[in-house]
Amino acid sequence: MTVVHVLYGTESGNAEMVADDIAAAFGDQGYETVTAELTDVEVSDLAAMQIAVFVSSTYGEGGLPETAAPFHDALLTERPDLSGVRFAAFGLGDSIYETFNNAIETIRTALLELGAEQIGTTAKHDAASTTPATELADAWARELLTLMPA
Amino acid sequence: MSLTIEEASALFPWNDEKFRADPYPAYERARAIAPVHRTTENTYVVLNHADTTHNAKLPCMRIAEPPSFATAGEHPHPWTAFDNTVLSKDAPEHTRMRRLTNRWLTPKMIGTWARLTHDFTVEALGRLAPGEVVDAHFDLGVMPTHLTMCRILDMPVGDVEGMFWALWDAMLINATAPGEGIHARSLAGMNFMFAETERYVREKQSAEEPGNGLVDELLAAHGRGELTWREVLETTVLLYMSGGPNPAYLIGAGFKLFAERPDLMAEFREKPEIREAFVNELARLNPVELIITRFPNEDIEIQDVHIPAGSCIKYPIGAANRDPAVFENPNNFDHNRPPEASRNLTFGLGTHACAGQLLARAETSVILGLIAERYSSVELAGEPLEVRTDRLVAFDKLPVRLS
């Protein structure tokens, strides 16, 4: 059975909520899920994950959330071979800022450089829209489920 | 139509009692003339929802007042007491200070805190004799929410009424034209809040065992040299003083609405699924802080009006919240508005949006839920008393009878 790891970096807790929503959507379809904040994830454990869903807000002036920055630093330093990893990406931001959803792009770029393969499209929730993040997370997770290996 | 500064200024009689009690007709008249008005040499008022939501959160809209706006001879401005908090900081310092509280106010944590509010409210209601008149503002609005904040911070209850009115006095200086004697009164209120809070924080600091609250986390960071004493103190005062008074106005407005509209109280009771939208609509019609003020640090244009860097822009929240271009029948309470017509600015917006808004919304929902579930009616037992400036509103007394 494929284990889906939902890994999030958050500042105000919204990415954590989205991570829970995504895990619930996968759980409803019978997948085993593990949800963890990026501070609790060792970069060396990443290569063994078959499916990892990354969720991250953008904070301050386009930066990573405080809890995601050390993970990203470790990725760039340790440079693990992620060629067996498939990942999906969900970002939260506000389109009024030029740095809209910078953080998930930063994480995505690092993962791709290290050989991981992205599945699905990168979701970018916009706080300036009227769609609640939960709603987008649910719809996006359902789309992602159709792309999962049988 | 282009008005002179004098004509535009006359549209917003900020100090007029009638205007303060009900500024909405004046906003509407002003909007009908133009969406942006220049009311002094360097002050502009923006009235539309779309212009406000777009512009007020632009990175160039600084919250810190440029020195050119300081009033000569009245130093220090009482609110410089919060110069080391999110209230006065812009990015990147704002980000650093906001991070101190973020993890205590996540959507998940709010559930824990709202359960405390529930328990404090149950206790308060348990003390009421049948038919007894209660001040819904203080006893059922300020107290349960202040007690909740005390638990988040791990601070003692303190002089709740004293702090409430000290905050009110301190806020008076933020009126557009505060008037004589207000500077001293505001400074005294600020000094009271700081003295009370510092005494408790010092006691915590010298306690043998640290507590388990947000303030203990700040003190630990101070011990590690990561925060200055002023940063610890100012952030603590900010949270300690505002945990009760700000949600209390929203809660009081809910009591008033229940008294006026028993049908809505019944709906709140019977349909828990509408409560979030209901509280949001309550917030739209009843903002506590009435004007967002920003100072662009570059020239901008809003609706073809050129606004030079360093100007003061006032965004009256009540004007945006009742913009008929967004809200049909804007003065009516309607919790069934579609999502695109329910986004209001009561809790601010952008990076400076209220850090405690999820808490305030949850507390309001919990308290009004308990009232609706336990009682069949709310009756006003006297005229509700409010205190107002053009910038702020609070209840003074809201006597009700629950049956």
XYZ file of C-alpha atoms in Angstrom:
553
model
C 0.000 0.000 0.000
C 1.362 3.400 -0.959
C 1.928 5.690 1.994
C 1.229 9.349 1.236
C 3.348 11.782 3.256
C 1.809 15.229 3.623
C 4.565 17.630 4.674
C 3.828 21.230 5.522
C 5.523 24.486 6.414
C 3.282 27.023 8.089
C 3.334 30.350 9.885
C -0.220 31.065 10.915
C -1.555 27.518 10.712
C -3.397 27.736 7.385
C -0.980 25.399 5.594
C -1.426 22.982 8.484
C -5.191 23.024 7.909
C -4.710 22.448 4.194
C -2.340 19.538 4.955
C -5.021 18.000 7.159
C -7.609 18.426 4.393
C -5.377 16.771 1.809
C -4.536 13.904 4.148
C -8.255 13.436 4.840
C -9.051 13.310 1.110
C -6.426 10.590 0.590
C -7.471 8.797 3.769
C -11.071 8.686 2.504
C -9.833 6.792 -0.547
C -8.082 4.176 1.589
C -4.551 5.537 1.475
C -2.381 5.434 4.529
C -1.273 8.997 5.244
C 1.383 10.546 7.458
C 1.113 14.286 8.100
C 4.171 16.078 9.452
C 5.488 19.598 9.826
C 8.718 20.129 7.885
C 10.617 20.782 11.105
C 9.968 17.132 12.000
C 11.134 15.695 8.672
C 14.715 14.552 8.121
C 15.918 15.263 4.614
C 17.600 11.847 4.634
C 14.184 10.192 5.051
C 12.787 11.851 1.960
C 14.351 9.476 -0.583
C 12.371 6.577 0.898
C 9.036 8.340 0.433
C 7.205 7.240 -2.676
C 4.643 10.033 -2.600
C 5.155 13.309 -0.749
C 2.718 16.210 -0.864
C 4.342 19.523 0.061
C 2.189 22.337 1.418
C 3.651 25.731 2.163
C 2.575 29.305 2.667
C 4.720 32.260 1.639
C 5.668 34.598 4.431
C 7.083 38.063 4.840
C 8.715 39.248 1.644
C 8.426 36.066 -0.381
C 10.205 33.913 2.144
C 9.667 30.387 3.336
C 7.764 29.903 6.555
C 10.028 29.678 9.568
C 9.302 25.962 9.852
C 10.170 25.209 6.225
C 13.415 27.183 5.894
C 15.718 24.737 7.774
C 14.345 21.849 5.708
C 15.039 23.728 2.488
C 18.542 24.629 3.682
C 19.194 20.970 4.501
C 17.987 19.921 1.045
C 20.493 22.249 -0.594
C 23.322 21.169 1.708
C 22.774 17.430 1.839
C 21.583 17.113 -1.766
C 19.962 13.685 -1.428
C 19.173 11.723 -4.598
C 15.409 12.000 -4.913
C 15.035 10.261 -8.261
C 12.587 7.729 -6.807
C 10.356 10.329 -5.199
C 7.110 11.615 -6.686
C 5.784 14.768 -5.162
C 2.878 17.189 -5.396
C 2.882 20.859 -4.376
C 0.285 23.153 -2.805
C 1.080 26.785 -2.000
C -0.759 29.503 -0.138
C -0.268 33.201 -0.855
C -1.844 36.497 -1.763
C -1.757 37.729 -5.358
C -1.528 41.371 -4.287
C 2.154 40.713 -3.576
C 4.742 40.294 -6.330
C 6.131 37.370 -4.372
C 2.847 35.469 -4.712
C 3.448 31.834 -3.782
C 7.209 32.187 -3.927
C 7.789 29.663 -1.171
C 6.194 26.634 -2.814
C 8.139 27.486 -5.988
C 11.354 27.568 -3.961
C 10.658 24.133 -2.517
C 9.503 22.766 -5.860
C 12.652 23.961 -7.640
C 14.887 22.293 -5.057
C 12.998 18.984 -5.281
C 13.112 18.953 -9.090
C 16.840 19.724 -9.061
C 17.414 16.730 -6.836
C 15.634 14.412 -9.260
C 12.156 14.184 -7.760
C 9.254 14.003 -10.197
C 6.218 16.234 -9.776
C 2.731 14.833 -10.225
C -0.208 17.085 -10.987
C -0.155 20.849 -11.150
C 1.081 23.153 -8.425
C -1.933 24.491 -6.554
C -1.647 28.152 -5.615
C -4.268 29.370 -3.227
C -4.865 33.091 -3.406
C -5.954 34.853 -0.225
C -7.250 37.685 -2.422
C -9.789 35.294 -3.967
C -13.051 34.284 -2.370
C -12.334 30.553 -2.514
C -11.524 29.149 0.928
C -8.184 27.281 1.017
C -10.005 24.204 2.287
C -12.203 24.131 -0.792
C -9.278 24.389 -3.183
C -7.360 21.752 -1.201
C -10.238 19.337 -1.459
C -10.767 19.844 -5.194
C -7.024 19.668 -5.911
C -6.584 16.498 -3.842
C -9.412 14.807 -5.744
C -7.716 15.710 -9.022
C -4.425 14.402 -7.680
C -6.033 11.121 -6.662
C -6.845 10.413 -10.311
C -3.106 10.621 -11.104
C -2.012 8.236 -8.391
C -0.365 4.974 -9.391
C -2.778 2.075 -9.230
C -16.666 66.350 -9.870
C -13.720 67.978 -8.205
C -14.084 69.466 -4.728
C -11.814 71.894 -2.960
C -10.044 70.584 0.148
C -12.472 72.580 2.301
C -15.515 71.120 0.540
C -14.135 67.579 0.778
C -13.206 68.048 4.411
C -16.777 69.130 5.210
C -18.007 65.732 4.009
C -16.304 64.046 6.971
C -17.126 65.888 10.230
C -14.979 63.460 12.249
C -15.712 65.169 15.574
C -19.433 65.639 15.139
C -21.492 63.539 17.583
C -24.090 62.648 14.972
C -21.434 61.587 12.487
C -19.697 59.458 15.102
C -22.934 57.759 16.083
C -23.812 56.939 12.467
C -21.163 57.786 9.869
C -22.736 55.645 7.149
C -25.018 58.248 5.509
C -22.045 60.633 5.316
C -19.886 57.954 3.683
C -22.651 57.294 1.191
C -23.034 60.972 0.298
C -19.282 61.341 -0.109
C -19.042 58.218 -2.262
C -21.778 59.498 -4.532
C -19.583 62.528 -5.251
C -16.261 60.681 -5.681
C -14.576 57.467 -4.459
C -11.468 59.321 -3.214
C -11.395 62.688 -1.443
C -8.530 64.940 -0.454
C -9.531 66.287 2.955
C -6.363 68.159 3.996
C -3.161 69.122 2.165
C -1.757 65.639 2.820
C -4.758 63.471 3.786
C -6.923 61.380 1.466
C -10.042 59.320 2.223
C -10.773 56.194 0.153
C -14.353 54.929 0.230
C -14.770 51.958 -2.124
C -14.393 48.331 -1.097
C -12.395 47.376 -4.198
C -9.975 50.309 -3.893
C -9.475 49.636 -0.206
C -8.909 45.886 -0.473
C -6.459 46.404 -3.316
C -4.513 49.386 -2.054
C -4.460 49.155 1.745
C -2.318 46.037 1.726
C 0.191 47.087 -0.938
C 3.741 46.804 0.404
C 4.211 50.564 -0.074
C 1.421 51.275 2.428
C 3.424 51.716 5.596
C 1.800 51.660 8.990
C 4.413 53.826 10.683
C 3.461 57.515 10.751
C 6.143 59.680 9.111
C 7.700 62.272 11.468
C 6.026 65.035 9.430
C 2.677 64.102 11.021
C 3.842 64.546 14.625
C 2.093 67.334 16.518
C 4.553 69.869 17.872
C 4.817 70.093 21.635
C 3.000 66.838 22.344
C 5.784 64.336 22.808
C 5.877 61.491 23.091
C 2.850 60.278 21.157
C 1.297 57.771 23.603
C 1.320 54.990 21.004
C 5.084 55.166 20.566
C 4.849 52.834 23.573
C 4.134 50.121 20.982
C 6.974 51.002 18.629
C 8.492 47.549 19.152
C 5.392 45.574 18.184
C 3.518 44.501 15.062
C 1.364 47.617 15.472
C 4.164 49.937 14.433
C 6.561 47.738 12.497
C 6.629 47.108 8.781
C 8.345 44.170 7.076
C 10.830 42.648 7.727
C 10.721 43.563 11.452
C 6.962 43.051 11.413
C 7.495 39.474 10.255
C 9.860 38.752 13.129
C 7.457 40.129 15.739
C 4.378 38.508 14.221
C 6.112 35.141 14.430
C 6.173 35.416 18.206
C 2.432 34.900 18.402
C 1.524 33.022 15.217
C 1.873 29.548 16.631
C -0.409 30.377 19.530
C -3.248 31.481 17.303
C -3.399 28.853 14.543
C -6.814 27.571 13.441
C -6.101 24.374 15.392
C -5.142 26.164 18.600
C -8.253 28.333 18.361
C -10.367 25.233 18.978
C -8.628 24.731 22.320
C -9.021 28.371 23.331
C -12.677 28.516 22.274
C -13.427 25.591 24.600
C -12.076 27.712 27.458
C -14.321 30.610 26.420
C -17.199 28.146 26.452
C -16.393 27.055 29.999
C -15.941 30.612 31.295
C -19.285 31.617 29.768
C -21.056 28.598 31.254
C -19.687 29.596 34.661
C -20.859 33.209 34.230
C -24.343 32.102 33.145
C -24.456 29.667 36.071
C -24.068 32.586 38.470
C -27.159 34.364 37.098
C -30.443 34.158 38.992
C -33.525 33.643 36.798
C -34.631 36.972 35.352
C -31.556 38.785 36.659
C -30.344 41.701 34.555
C -26.785 41.172 33.354
C -24.377 43.496 31.544
C -23.924 41.458 28.391
C -21.052 43.717 27.357
C -18.843 43.310 30.411
C -19.962 40.103 32.084
C -20.598 38.021 28.966
C -18.366 39.804 26.431
C -15.267 41.230 28.076
C -14.878 38.722 30.909
C -14.973 35.318 29.170
C -12.731 36.554 26.363
C -10.302 38.295 28.708
C -10.090 35.147 30.837
C -9.361 33.153 27.692
C -6.533 35.515 26.772
C -5.178 35.254 30.331
C -4.905 31.499 29.859
C -3.188 31.866 26.482
C -0.667 34.240 28.020
C -0.618 32.590 31.447
C -1.259 35.947 33.099
C -3.399 36.744 36.150
C -6.870 38.183 35.626
C -5.853 41.602 36.975
C -7.964 44.755 37.033
C -10.178 44.003 34.056
C -12.354 47.088 34.241
C -9.378 49.327 34.919
C -7.576 47.930 31.888
C -10.671 48.258 29.701
C -11.021 51.982 30.385
C -7.279 52.586 30.306
C -7.296 51.149 26.795
C -10.266 53.322 25.862
C -8.470 56.423 27.139
C -5.273 55.440 25.337
C -7.200 55.005 22.084
C -8.772 58.488 22.277
C -5.609 60.087 20.939
C -6.076 58.213 17.654
C -9.201 60.184 16.785
C -8.695 62.405 13.757
C -8.916 65.544 15.901
C -8.588 64.397 19.505
C -9.179 67.752 21.214
C -7.858 69.369 24.346
C -6.649 67.274 27.270
C -6.801 64.033 25.333
C -3.037 63.680 24.990
C -2.584 63.611 28.768
C -5.550 61.298 29.277
C -4.309 58.933 26.608
C -0.800 58.894 28.051
C -2.197 58.162 31.523
C -4.208 55.227 30.163
C -1.172 53.889 28.376
C 0.978 54.231 31.494
C -1.619 52.392 33.570
C -1.727 49.462 31.132
C 2.040 49.220 31.003
C 2.498 49.500 34.776
C -0.129 46.822 35.503
C 1.235 44.465 32.898
C 4.890 44.990 33.766
C 4.198 44.199 37.426
C 2.741 40.807 36.471
C 5.427 40.035 33.922
C 8.143 40.838 36.490
C 6.419 38.490 38.938
C 6.469 35.735 36.328
C 10.097 36.474 35.585
C 11.089 36.022 39.204
C 8.889 32.952 39.797
C 10.803 29.755 40.540
C 8.936 27.744 37.939
C 8.128 29.243 34.537
C 4.480 29.158 33.498
C 3.202 27.557 30.322
C 1.868 30.548 28.418
C 2.845 32.757 25.527
C 4.384 35.285 27.933
C 6.637 32.555 29.349
C 7.805 31.846 25.817
C 8.585 35.547 25.333
C 10.461 35.629 28.635
C 12.475 32.575 27.640
C 13.400 34.253 24.346
C 14.419 37.320 26.344
C 16.583 35.081 28.543
C 18.323 33.773 25.425
C 18.983 37.327 24.280
C 16.590 37.034 21.318
C 14.111 39.671 22.508
C 14.650 42.936 24.312
C 12.701 43.668 27.469
C 10.662 46.286 25.640
C 9.738 43.745 22.957
C 8.552 41.304 25.626
C 6.619 43.932 27.526
C 5.015 45.709 24.579
C 3.823 42.497 22.938
C 2.429 41.300 26.265
C 0.537 44.559 26.868
C -0.845 44.436 23.354
C -2.318 40.968 23.828
C -3.297 41.358 27.481
C -5.251 44.573 26.886
C -7.013 43.580 23.685
C -8.156 40.014 24.377
C -11.403 41.197 25.990
C -12.371 44.654 24.679
C -12.152 43.933 20.956
C -14.247 40.754 20.703
C -16.615 42.200 23.329
C -18.007 44.730 20.867
C -18.773 42.022 18.351
C -20.357 39.863 21.044
C -22.397 42.810 22.350
C -23.608 43.520 18.817
C -24.745 39.889 18.687
C -26.756 40.272 21.898
C -28.398 43.404 20.492
C -29.251 41.613 17.273
C -30.733 38.658 19.157
C -32.893 41.095 21.154
C -34.081 42.886 18.013
C -34.450 39.818 15.814
C -35.660 36.717 17.699
C -35.980 34.983 14.322
C -32.220 35.277 13.789
C -31.547 34.016 17.303
C -33.700 30.968 16.518
C -31.823 30.397 13.271
C -28.490 30.652 15.077
C -29.758 28.042 17.539
C -31.146 25.650 14.995
C -28.490 25.849 12.278
C -24.944 25.578 13.635
C -23.714 25.424 10.040
C -24.586 29.107 9.497
C -22.710 30.386 12.547
C -19.454 31.231 10.802
C -21.216 33.286 8.115
C -23.482 34.828 10.764
C -20.551 36.046 12.863
C -18.870 37.323 9.703
C -21.952 39.372 8.826
C -22.107 40.658 12.395
C -18.478 41.753 11.991
C -19.227 43.456 8.659
C -21.905 45.671 10.185
C -20.118 46.300 13.492
C -16.421 47.084 13.090
C -14.706 48.006 16.356
C -11.915 50.023 14.812
C -13.449 52.292 12.253
C -10.593 53.597 10.119
C -7.441 51.975 8.740
C -4.674 54.557 8.285
C -1.660 54.062 6.014
C 1.229 56.186 4.731
C 2.452 55.242 1.228
C 6.215 55.517 0.850
C 5.928 55.985 -2.900
C 3.575 57.987 -5.127
C 0.442 56.068 -6.034
C -2.787 56.608 -7.920
C -6.196 55.550 -6.696
C -9.120 56.178 -9.065
C -7.028 58.703 -11.029
C -6.234 60.647 -7.877
C -2.499 61.144 -7.550
C -1.406 60.596 -3.961
C 2.185 61.631 -3.196
C 4.508 59.536 -1.032
C 4.286 60.484 2.626
C 0.565 61.315 2.535
C -1.924 59.926 5.026
C -4.616 57.696 3.547
C -7.703 56.954 5.568
C -9.677 53.872 4.650
C -12.924 54.003 6.675
C -13.766 50.356 7.302
C -17.450 51.130 7.608
C -17.466 52.692 4.139
C -15.854 49.666 2.491
C -17.992 47.250 4.513
C -21.169 48.896 3.249
C -20.168 49.598 -0.333
C -23.327 48.922 -2.377
C -21.151 47.863 -5.328
C -20.304 44.730 -3.306
C -23.061 44.370 -0.727
C -26.662 44.459 -1.878
C -28.821 46.314 0.659
C -25.618 47.046 2.563
C -27.295 48.192 5.787
C -29.296 44.983 6.184
C -28.132 41.981 8.164
C -27.992 39.049 5.753
C -25.811 36.080 6.635
C -26.724 34.368 3.351
C -24.584 36.667 1.221
C -22.488 34.782 -1.344
C -18.738 34.433 -0.583
C -17.750 37.149 -3.076
C -20.065 39.564 -1.248
C -19.113 38.769 2.315
C -15.457 39.757 2.579
C -15.286 42.638 4.993
C -12.463 44.658 6.486
C -13.449 44.604 10.133
C -10.300 42.699 11.077
C -8.098 44.666 8.688
C -6.225 43.093 5.787
C -2.828 42.104 4.465
C 0.139 41.612 6.748
C -1.401 43.857 9.400
C -4.684 41.955 9.585
C -5.713 41.302 13.189
C -3.623 38.432 14.580
C -6.439 37.443 16.914
C -9.289 37.504 14.414
C -9.844 33.752 14.326
C -9.971 33.769 18.104
C -12.433 36.682 18.210
C -14.677 35.030 15.634
C -14.607 31.689 17.471
C -15.260 33.299 20.851
C -18.215 35.237 19.469
C -19.651 32.107 17.916
C -19.249 30.105 21.128
C -20.813 32.735 23.405
C -23.747 33.515 21.113
C -24.210 29.772 20.564
C -24.514 29.177 24.303
C -27.035 32.007 24.643
C -29.124 30.783 21.717
C -29.089 27.201 22.973
C -29.838 27.933 26.635
C -32.383 30.727 26.333
C -35.388 31.390 24.197
C -35.037 35.164 24.237
C -32.734 38.104 24.896
C -34.482 41.248 26.085
C -32.824 44.652 26.406
C -33.277 45.780 30.023
C -32.251 49.364 29.304
C -30.822 51.472 26.511
C -27.430 50.122 25.362
C -24.714 52.719 26.023
C -21.853 53.147 23.585
C -18.754 55.321 23.624
C -17.444 56.473 20.255
C -14.813 58.456 18.446
C -14.406 58.516 14.673
C -11.773 55.789 15.065
C -13.212 53.481 17.707
C -16.388 52.242 19.307
C -17.104 50.241 22.464
C -20.061 49.408 24.604
C -20.179 51.005 28.018
C -23.279 49.156 29.257
C -25.520 46.600 27.610
C -28.077 45.457 30.182
C -30.063 42.400 29.100
C -32.402 39.867 30.608
C -32.114 36.276 29.402
C -35.122 33.996 29.594
